[in-house]
Coordinates of N, CA, C and O and ligand atoms in Angstrom, one line a residue:
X1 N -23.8 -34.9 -21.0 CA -24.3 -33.5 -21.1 C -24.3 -32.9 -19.7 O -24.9 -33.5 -18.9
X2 N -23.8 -31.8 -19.4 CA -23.9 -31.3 -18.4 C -24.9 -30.5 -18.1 O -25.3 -29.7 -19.0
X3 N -25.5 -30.6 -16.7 CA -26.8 -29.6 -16.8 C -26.2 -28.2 -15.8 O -25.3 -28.3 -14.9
X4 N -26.7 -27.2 -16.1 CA -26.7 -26.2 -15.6 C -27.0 -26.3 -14.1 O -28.3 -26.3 -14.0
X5 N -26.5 -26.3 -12.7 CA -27.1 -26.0 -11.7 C -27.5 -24.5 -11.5 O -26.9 -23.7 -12.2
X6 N -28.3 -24.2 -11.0 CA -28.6 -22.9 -10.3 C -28.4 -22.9 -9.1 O -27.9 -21.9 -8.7
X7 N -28.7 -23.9 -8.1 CA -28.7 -23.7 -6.5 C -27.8 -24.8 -6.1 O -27.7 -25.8 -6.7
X8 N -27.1 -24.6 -5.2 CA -26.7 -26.0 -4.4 C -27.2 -27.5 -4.4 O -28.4 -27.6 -4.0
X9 N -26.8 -28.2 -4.6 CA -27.5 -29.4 -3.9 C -27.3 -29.3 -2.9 O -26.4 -28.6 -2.4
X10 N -28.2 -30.0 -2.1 CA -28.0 -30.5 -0.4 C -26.8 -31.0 0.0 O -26.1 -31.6 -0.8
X11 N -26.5 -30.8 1.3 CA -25.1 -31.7 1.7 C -25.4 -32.9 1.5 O -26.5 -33.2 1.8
X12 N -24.3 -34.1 0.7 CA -24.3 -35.2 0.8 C -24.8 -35.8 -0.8 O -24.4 -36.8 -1.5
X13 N -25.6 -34.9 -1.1 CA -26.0 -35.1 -2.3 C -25.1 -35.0 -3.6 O -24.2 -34.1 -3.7
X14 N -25.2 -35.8 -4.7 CA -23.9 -35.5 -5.7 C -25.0 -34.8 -7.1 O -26.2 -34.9 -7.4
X15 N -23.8 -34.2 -7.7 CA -24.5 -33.3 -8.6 C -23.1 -33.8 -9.8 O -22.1 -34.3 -9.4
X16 N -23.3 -33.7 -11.5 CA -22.3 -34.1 -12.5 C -22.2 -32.4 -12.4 O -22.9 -31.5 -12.5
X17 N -20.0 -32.8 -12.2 CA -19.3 -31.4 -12.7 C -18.3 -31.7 -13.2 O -18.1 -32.9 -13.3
X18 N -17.4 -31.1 -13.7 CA -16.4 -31.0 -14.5 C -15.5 -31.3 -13.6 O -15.4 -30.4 -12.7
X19 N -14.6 -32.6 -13.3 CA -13.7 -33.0 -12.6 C -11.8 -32.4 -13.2 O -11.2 -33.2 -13.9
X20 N -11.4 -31.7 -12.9 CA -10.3 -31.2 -13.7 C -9.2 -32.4 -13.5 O -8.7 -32.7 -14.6
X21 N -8.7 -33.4 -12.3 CA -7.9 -34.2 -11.9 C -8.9 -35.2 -12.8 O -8.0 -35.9 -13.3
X22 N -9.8 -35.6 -13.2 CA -10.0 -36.4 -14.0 C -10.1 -36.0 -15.1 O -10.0 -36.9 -15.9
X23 N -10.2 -35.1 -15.5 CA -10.3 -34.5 -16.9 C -11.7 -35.1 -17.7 O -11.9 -35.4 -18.9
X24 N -12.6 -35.2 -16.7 CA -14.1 -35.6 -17.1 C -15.4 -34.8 -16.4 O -15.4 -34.4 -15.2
X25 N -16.2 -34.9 -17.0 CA -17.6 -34.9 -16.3 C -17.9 -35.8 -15.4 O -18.4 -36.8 -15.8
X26 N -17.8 -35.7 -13.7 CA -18.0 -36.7 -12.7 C -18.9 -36.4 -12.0 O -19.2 -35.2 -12.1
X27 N -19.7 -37.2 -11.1 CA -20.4 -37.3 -10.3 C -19.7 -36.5 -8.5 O -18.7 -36.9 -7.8
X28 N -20.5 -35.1 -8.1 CA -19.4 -35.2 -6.9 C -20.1 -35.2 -6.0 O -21.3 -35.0 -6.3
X29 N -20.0 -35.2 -4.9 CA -20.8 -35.0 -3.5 C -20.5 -33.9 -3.0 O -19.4 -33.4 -3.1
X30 N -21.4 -33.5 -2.4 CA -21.5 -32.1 -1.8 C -21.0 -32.1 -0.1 O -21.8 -32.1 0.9
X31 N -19.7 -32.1 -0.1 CA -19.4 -32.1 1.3 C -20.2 -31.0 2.5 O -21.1 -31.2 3.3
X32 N -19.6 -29.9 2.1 CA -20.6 -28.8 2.9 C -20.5 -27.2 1.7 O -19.8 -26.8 0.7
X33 N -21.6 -26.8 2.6 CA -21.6 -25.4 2.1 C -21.0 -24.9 2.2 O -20.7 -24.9 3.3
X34 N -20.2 -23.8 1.3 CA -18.7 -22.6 2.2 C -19.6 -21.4 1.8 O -18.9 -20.4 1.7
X35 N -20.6 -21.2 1.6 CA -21.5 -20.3 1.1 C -22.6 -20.1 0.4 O -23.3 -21.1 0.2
X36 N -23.2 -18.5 -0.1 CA -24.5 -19.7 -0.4 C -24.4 -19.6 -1.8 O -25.4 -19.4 -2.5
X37 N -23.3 -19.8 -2.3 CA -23.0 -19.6 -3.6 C -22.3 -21.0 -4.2 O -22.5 -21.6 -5.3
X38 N -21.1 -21.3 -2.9 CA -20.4 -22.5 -3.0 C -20.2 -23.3 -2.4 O -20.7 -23.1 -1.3
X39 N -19.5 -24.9 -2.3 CA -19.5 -25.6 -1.8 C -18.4 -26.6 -1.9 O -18.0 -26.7 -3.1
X40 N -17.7 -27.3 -1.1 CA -16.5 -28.4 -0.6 C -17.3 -29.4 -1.4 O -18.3 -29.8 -0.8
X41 N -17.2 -29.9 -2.5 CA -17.7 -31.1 -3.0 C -16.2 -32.1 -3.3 O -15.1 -31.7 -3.7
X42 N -16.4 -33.1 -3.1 CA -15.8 -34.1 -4.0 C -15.7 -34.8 -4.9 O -16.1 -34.0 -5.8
X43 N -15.4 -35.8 -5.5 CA -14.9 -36.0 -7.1 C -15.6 -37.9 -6.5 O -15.3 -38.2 -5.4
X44 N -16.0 -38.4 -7.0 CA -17.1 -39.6 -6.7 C -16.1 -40.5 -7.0 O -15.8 -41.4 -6.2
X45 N -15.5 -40.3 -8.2 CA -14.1 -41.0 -9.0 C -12.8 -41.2 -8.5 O -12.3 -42.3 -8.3
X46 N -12.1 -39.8 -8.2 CA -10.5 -39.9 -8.3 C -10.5 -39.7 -6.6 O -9.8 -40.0 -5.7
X47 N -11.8 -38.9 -6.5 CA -11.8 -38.6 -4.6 C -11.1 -37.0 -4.4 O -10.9 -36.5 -3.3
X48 N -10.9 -36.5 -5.5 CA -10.4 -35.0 -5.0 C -11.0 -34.1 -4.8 O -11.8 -33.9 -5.7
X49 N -11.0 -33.0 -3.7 CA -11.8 -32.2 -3.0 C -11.4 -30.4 -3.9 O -10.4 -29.6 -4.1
X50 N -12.6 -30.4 -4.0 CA -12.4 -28.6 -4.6 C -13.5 -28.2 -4.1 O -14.4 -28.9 -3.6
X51 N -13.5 -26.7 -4.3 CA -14.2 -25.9 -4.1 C -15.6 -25.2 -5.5 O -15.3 -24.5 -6.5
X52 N -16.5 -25.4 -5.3 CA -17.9 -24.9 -6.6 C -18.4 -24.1 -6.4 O -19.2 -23.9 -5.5
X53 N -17.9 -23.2 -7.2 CA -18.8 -22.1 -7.2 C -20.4 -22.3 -8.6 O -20.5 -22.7 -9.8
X54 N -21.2 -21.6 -7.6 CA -22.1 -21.3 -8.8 C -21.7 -20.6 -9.7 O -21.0 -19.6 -9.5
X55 N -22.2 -21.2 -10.9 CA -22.1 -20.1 -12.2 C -22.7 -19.1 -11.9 O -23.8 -19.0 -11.3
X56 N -21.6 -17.6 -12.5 CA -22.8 -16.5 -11.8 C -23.4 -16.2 -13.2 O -22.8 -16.5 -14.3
X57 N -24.4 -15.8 -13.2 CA -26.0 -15.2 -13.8 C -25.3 -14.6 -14.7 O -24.4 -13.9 -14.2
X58 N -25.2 -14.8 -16.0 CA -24.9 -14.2 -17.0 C -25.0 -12.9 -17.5 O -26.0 -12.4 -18.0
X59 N -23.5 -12.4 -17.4 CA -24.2 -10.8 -17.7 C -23.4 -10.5 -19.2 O -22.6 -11.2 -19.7
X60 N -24.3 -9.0 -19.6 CA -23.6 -9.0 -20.9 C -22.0 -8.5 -20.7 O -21.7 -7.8 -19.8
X61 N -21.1 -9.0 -21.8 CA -19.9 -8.7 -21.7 C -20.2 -7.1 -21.7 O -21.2 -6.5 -22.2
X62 N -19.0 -6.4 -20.9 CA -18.8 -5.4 -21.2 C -18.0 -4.9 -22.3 O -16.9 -5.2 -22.7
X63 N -18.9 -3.7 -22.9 CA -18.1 -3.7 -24.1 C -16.5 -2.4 -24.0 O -16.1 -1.6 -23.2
X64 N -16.1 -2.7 -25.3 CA -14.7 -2.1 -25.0 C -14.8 -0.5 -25.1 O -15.5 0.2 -25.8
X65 N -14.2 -0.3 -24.2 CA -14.3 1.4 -23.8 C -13.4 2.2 -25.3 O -12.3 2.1 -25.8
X66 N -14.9 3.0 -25.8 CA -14.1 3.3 -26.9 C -13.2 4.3 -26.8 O -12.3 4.5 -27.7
X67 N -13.3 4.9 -25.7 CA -12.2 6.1 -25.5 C -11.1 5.6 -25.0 O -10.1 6.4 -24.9
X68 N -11.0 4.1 -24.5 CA -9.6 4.0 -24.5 C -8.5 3.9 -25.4 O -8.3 2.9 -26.1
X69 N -8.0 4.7 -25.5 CA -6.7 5.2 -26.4 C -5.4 4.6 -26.0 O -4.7 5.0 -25.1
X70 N -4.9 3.4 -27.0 CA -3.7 3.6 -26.4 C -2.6 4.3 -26.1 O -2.3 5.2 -26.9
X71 N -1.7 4.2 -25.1 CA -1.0 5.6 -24.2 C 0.3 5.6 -26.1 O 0.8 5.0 -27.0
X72 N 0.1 6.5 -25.5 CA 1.5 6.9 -27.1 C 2.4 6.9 -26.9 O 2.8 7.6 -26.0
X73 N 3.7 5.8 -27.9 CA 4.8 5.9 -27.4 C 5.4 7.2 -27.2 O 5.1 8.2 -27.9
X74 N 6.3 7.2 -26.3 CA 7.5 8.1 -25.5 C 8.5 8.4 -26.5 O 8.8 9.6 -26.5
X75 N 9.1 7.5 -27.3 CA 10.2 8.0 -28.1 C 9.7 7.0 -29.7 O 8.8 6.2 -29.9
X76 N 11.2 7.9 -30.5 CA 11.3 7.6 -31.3 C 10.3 8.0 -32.8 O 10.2 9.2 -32.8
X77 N 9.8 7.5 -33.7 CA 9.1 8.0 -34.8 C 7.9 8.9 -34.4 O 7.7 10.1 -34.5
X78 N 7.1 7.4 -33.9 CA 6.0 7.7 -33.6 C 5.7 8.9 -32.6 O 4.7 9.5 -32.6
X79 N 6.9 9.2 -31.8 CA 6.1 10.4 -31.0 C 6.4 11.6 -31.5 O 5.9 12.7 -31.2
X80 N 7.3 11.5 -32.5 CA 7.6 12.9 -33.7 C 6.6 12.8 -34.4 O 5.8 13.8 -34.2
X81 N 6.3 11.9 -35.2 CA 4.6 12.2 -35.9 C 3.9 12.3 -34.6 O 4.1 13.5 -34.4
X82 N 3.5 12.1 -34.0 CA 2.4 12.9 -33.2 C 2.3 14.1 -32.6 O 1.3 14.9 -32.6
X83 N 4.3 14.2 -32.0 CA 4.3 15.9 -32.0 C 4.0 16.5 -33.0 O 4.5 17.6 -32.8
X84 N 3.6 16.3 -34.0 CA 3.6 17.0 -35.8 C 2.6 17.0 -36.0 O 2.3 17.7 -36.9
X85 N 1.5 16.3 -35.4 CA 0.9 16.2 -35.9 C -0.7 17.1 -34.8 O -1.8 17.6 -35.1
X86 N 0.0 16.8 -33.6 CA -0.5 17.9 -32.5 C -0.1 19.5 -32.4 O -0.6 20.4 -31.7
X87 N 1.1 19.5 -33.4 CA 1.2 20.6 -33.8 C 0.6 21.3 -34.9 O 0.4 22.5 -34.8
X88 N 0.4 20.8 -35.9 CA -0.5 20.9 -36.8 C -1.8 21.3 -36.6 O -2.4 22.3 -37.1
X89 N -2.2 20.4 -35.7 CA -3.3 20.5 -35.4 C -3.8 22.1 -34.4 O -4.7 22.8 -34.7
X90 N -2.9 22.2 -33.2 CA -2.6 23.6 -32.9 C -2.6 24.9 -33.8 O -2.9 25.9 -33.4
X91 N -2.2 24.7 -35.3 CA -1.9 25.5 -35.7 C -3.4 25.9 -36.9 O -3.7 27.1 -37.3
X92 N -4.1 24.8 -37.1 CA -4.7 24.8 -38.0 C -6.2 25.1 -36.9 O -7.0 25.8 -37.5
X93 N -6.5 24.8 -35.8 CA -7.4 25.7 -34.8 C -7.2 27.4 -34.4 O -8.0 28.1 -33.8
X94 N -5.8 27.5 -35.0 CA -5.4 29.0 -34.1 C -5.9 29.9 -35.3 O -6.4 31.1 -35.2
X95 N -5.7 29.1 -36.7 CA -5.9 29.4 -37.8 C -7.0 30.4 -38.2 O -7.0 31.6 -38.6
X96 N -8.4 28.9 -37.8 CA -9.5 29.1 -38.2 C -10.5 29.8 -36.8 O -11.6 30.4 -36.9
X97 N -9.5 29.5 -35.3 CA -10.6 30.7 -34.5 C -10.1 32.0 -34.6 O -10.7 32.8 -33.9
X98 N -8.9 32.7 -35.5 CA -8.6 33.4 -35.3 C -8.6 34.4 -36.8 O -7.7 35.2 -37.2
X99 N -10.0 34.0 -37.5 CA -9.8 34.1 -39.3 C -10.3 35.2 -39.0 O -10.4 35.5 -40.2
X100 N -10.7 36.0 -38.5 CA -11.5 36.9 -39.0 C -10.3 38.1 -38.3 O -10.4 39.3 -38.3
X101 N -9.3 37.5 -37.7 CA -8.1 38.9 -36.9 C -7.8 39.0 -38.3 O -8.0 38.3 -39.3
X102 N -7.2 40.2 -38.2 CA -6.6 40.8 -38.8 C -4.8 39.8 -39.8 O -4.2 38.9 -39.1
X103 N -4.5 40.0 -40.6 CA -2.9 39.8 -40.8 C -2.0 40.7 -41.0 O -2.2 41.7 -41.8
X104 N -1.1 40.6 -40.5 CA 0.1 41.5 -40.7 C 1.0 40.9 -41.2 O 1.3 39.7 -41.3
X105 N 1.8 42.0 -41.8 CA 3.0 41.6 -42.2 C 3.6 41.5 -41.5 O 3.7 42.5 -40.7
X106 N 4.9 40.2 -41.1 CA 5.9 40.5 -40.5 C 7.1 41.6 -40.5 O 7.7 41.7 -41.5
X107 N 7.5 42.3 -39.6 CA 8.6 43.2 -39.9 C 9.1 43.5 -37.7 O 8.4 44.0 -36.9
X108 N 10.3 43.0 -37.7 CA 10.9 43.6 -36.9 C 10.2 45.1 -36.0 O 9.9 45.2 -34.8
X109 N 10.2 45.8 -36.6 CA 9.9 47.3 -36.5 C 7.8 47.3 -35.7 O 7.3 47.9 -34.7
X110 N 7.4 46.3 -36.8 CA 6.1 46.2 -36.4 C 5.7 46.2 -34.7 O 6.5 46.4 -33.8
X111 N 4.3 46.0 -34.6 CA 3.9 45.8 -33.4 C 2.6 44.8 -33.5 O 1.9 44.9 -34.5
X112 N 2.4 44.1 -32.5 CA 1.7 42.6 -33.2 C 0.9 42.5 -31.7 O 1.3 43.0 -30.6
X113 N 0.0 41.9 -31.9 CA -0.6 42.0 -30.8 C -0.9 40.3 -30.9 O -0.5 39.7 -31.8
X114 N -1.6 39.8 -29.8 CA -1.8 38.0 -29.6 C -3.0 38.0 -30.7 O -3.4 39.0 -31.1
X115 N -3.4 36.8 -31.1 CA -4.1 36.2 -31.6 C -4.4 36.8 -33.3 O -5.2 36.3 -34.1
X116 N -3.6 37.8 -33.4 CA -3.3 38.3 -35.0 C -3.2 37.6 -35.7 O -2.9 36.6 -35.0
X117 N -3.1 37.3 -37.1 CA -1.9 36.2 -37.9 C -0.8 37.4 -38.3 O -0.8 38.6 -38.1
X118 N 0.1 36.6 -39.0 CA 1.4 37.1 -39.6 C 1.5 36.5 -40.4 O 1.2 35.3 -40.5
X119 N 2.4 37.4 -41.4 CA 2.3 36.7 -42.8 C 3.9 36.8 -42.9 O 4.4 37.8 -43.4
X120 N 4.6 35.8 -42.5 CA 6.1 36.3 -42.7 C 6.7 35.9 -44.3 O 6.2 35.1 -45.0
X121 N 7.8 36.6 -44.4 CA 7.9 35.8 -46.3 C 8.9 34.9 -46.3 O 9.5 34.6 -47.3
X122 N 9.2 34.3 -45.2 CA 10.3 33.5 -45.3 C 9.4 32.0 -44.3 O 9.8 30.9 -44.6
X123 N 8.6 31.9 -43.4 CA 8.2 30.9 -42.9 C 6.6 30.8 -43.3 O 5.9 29.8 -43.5
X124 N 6.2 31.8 -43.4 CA 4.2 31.7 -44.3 C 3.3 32.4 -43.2 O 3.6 33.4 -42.5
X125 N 2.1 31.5 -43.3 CA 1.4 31.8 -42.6 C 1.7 31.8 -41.0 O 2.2 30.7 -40.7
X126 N 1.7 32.6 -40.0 CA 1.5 31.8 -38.8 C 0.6 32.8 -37.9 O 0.2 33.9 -38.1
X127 N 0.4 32.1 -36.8 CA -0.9 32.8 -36.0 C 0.0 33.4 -34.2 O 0.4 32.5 -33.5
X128 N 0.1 34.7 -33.8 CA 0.6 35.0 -32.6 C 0.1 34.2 -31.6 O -1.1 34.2 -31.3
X129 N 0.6 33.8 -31.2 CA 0.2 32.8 -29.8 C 0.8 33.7 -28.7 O 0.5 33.2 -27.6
X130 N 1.6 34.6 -28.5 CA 2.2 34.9 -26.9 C 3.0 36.5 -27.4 O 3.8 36.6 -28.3
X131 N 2.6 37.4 -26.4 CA 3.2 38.4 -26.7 C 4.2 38.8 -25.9 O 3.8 38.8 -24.8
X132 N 5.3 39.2 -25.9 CA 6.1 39.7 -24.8 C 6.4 41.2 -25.4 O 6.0 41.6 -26.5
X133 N 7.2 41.9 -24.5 CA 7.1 43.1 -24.9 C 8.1 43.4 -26.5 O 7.8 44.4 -27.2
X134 N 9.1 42.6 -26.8 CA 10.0 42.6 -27.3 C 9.7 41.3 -28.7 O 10.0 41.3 -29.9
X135 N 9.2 40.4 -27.8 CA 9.3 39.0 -28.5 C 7.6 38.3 -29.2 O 6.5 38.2 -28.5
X136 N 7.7 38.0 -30.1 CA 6.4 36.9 -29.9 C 6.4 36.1 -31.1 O 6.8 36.0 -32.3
X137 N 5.5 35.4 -29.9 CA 5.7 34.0 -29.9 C 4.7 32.7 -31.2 O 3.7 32.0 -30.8
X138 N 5.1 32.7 -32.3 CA 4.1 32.6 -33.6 C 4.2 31.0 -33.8 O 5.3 30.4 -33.6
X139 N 3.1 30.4 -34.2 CA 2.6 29.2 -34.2 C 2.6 29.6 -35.7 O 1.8 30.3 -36.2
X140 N 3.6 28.9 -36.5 CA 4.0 28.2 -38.2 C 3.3 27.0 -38.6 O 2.8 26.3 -37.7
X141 N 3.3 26.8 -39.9 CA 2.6 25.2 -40.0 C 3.4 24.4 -39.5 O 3.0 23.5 -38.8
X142 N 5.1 24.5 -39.8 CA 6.2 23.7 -39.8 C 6.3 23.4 -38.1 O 6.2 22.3 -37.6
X143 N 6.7 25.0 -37.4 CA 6.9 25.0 -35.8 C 6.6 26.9 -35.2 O 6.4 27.9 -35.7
X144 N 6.6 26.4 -34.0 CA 6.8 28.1 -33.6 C 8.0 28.1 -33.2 O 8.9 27.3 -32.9
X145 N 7.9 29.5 -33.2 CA 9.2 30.3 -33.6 C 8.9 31.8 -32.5 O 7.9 32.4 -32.2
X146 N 9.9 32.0 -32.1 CA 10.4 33.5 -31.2 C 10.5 34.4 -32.5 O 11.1 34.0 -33.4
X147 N 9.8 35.7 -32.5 CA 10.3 36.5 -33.3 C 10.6 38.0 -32.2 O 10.1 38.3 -31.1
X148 N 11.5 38.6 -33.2 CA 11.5 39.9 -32.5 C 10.0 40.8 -33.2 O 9.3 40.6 -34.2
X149 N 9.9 41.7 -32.2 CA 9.1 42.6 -32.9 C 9.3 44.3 -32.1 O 10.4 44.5 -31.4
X150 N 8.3 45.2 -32.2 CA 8.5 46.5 -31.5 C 10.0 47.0 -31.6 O 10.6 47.8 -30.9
X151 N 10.4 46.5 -32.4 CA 12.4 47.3 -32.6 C 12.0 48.7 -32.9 O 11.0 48.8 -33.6
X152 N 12.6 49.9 -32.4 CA 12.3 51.3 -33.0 C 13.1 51.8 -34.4 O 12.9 52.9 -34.8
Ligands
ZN201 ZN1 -12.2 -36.8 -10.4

């Protein structure tokens, strides 16, 4: 049975440690201190010289960082479902901070200002995200889309 040290033994003195070149619990001697943590001991048995560290004071595991996220693949499926699903998500916030604007109809001719919705009859619901003077810029469930607008 091995006992727990806490402190060094004295130089010279042997203490039972886990001998790895013997693959046992041996008796070793304490050559010198390399610290006041560790020590040059030797192996009483096979004669091989290692280094001991004290066991350090037991702390609690750290636990797993819940916000670590794994990074998201780069290509392929999965980062289409995610762009889809960050898009979605965009669309369904623009949605609901933006429920109480007004809706319009879409029409070329119109004039549309940011954060309106639009009701187009060919893509649905979507919410103005960007106005240019000519163009804007509408967050769809599907995707956004450039529309014209202000035509005379
Ligand atoms: Zn040994």
């Amino acid at each position: 049975m091995t006992t727990t040290i806490t402190e060094l033994p004295p130089v010279a003195k042997s203490f039972y440690t886990l001998c790895k070149k013997c693959e046992a619990e041996r008796y070793h001697v304490v050559l010198a201190h390399t610290s006041e943590k560790s020590a040059k001991i030797k192996c009483e048995v096979c004669g091989s010289q290692k280094s001991y560290s004290l066991p350090k004071a037991s702390k609690p595991r750290a636990a797993a960082k819940p916000g670590a996220a794994k990074p998201a693949g780069r290509r392929g499926k999965n980062s289409e479902e995610s762009r889809r699903a960050a898009h979605i998500a965009e669309y369904e916030a623009l949605l609901q901070s933006n429920d109480a604007k007004p809706t319009q109809t879409y029409s070329m001719k119109a004039r549309f200002e940011a954060n309106h919705k639009l009701d187009h009859p060919k893509f649905g619901l979507g919410v103005i995200r960007a106005i240019q003077p000519e163009k804007i810029e509408v967050v769809f469930q599907d995707e956004v889309r450039s529309l014209i607008h202000n035509r005379p």
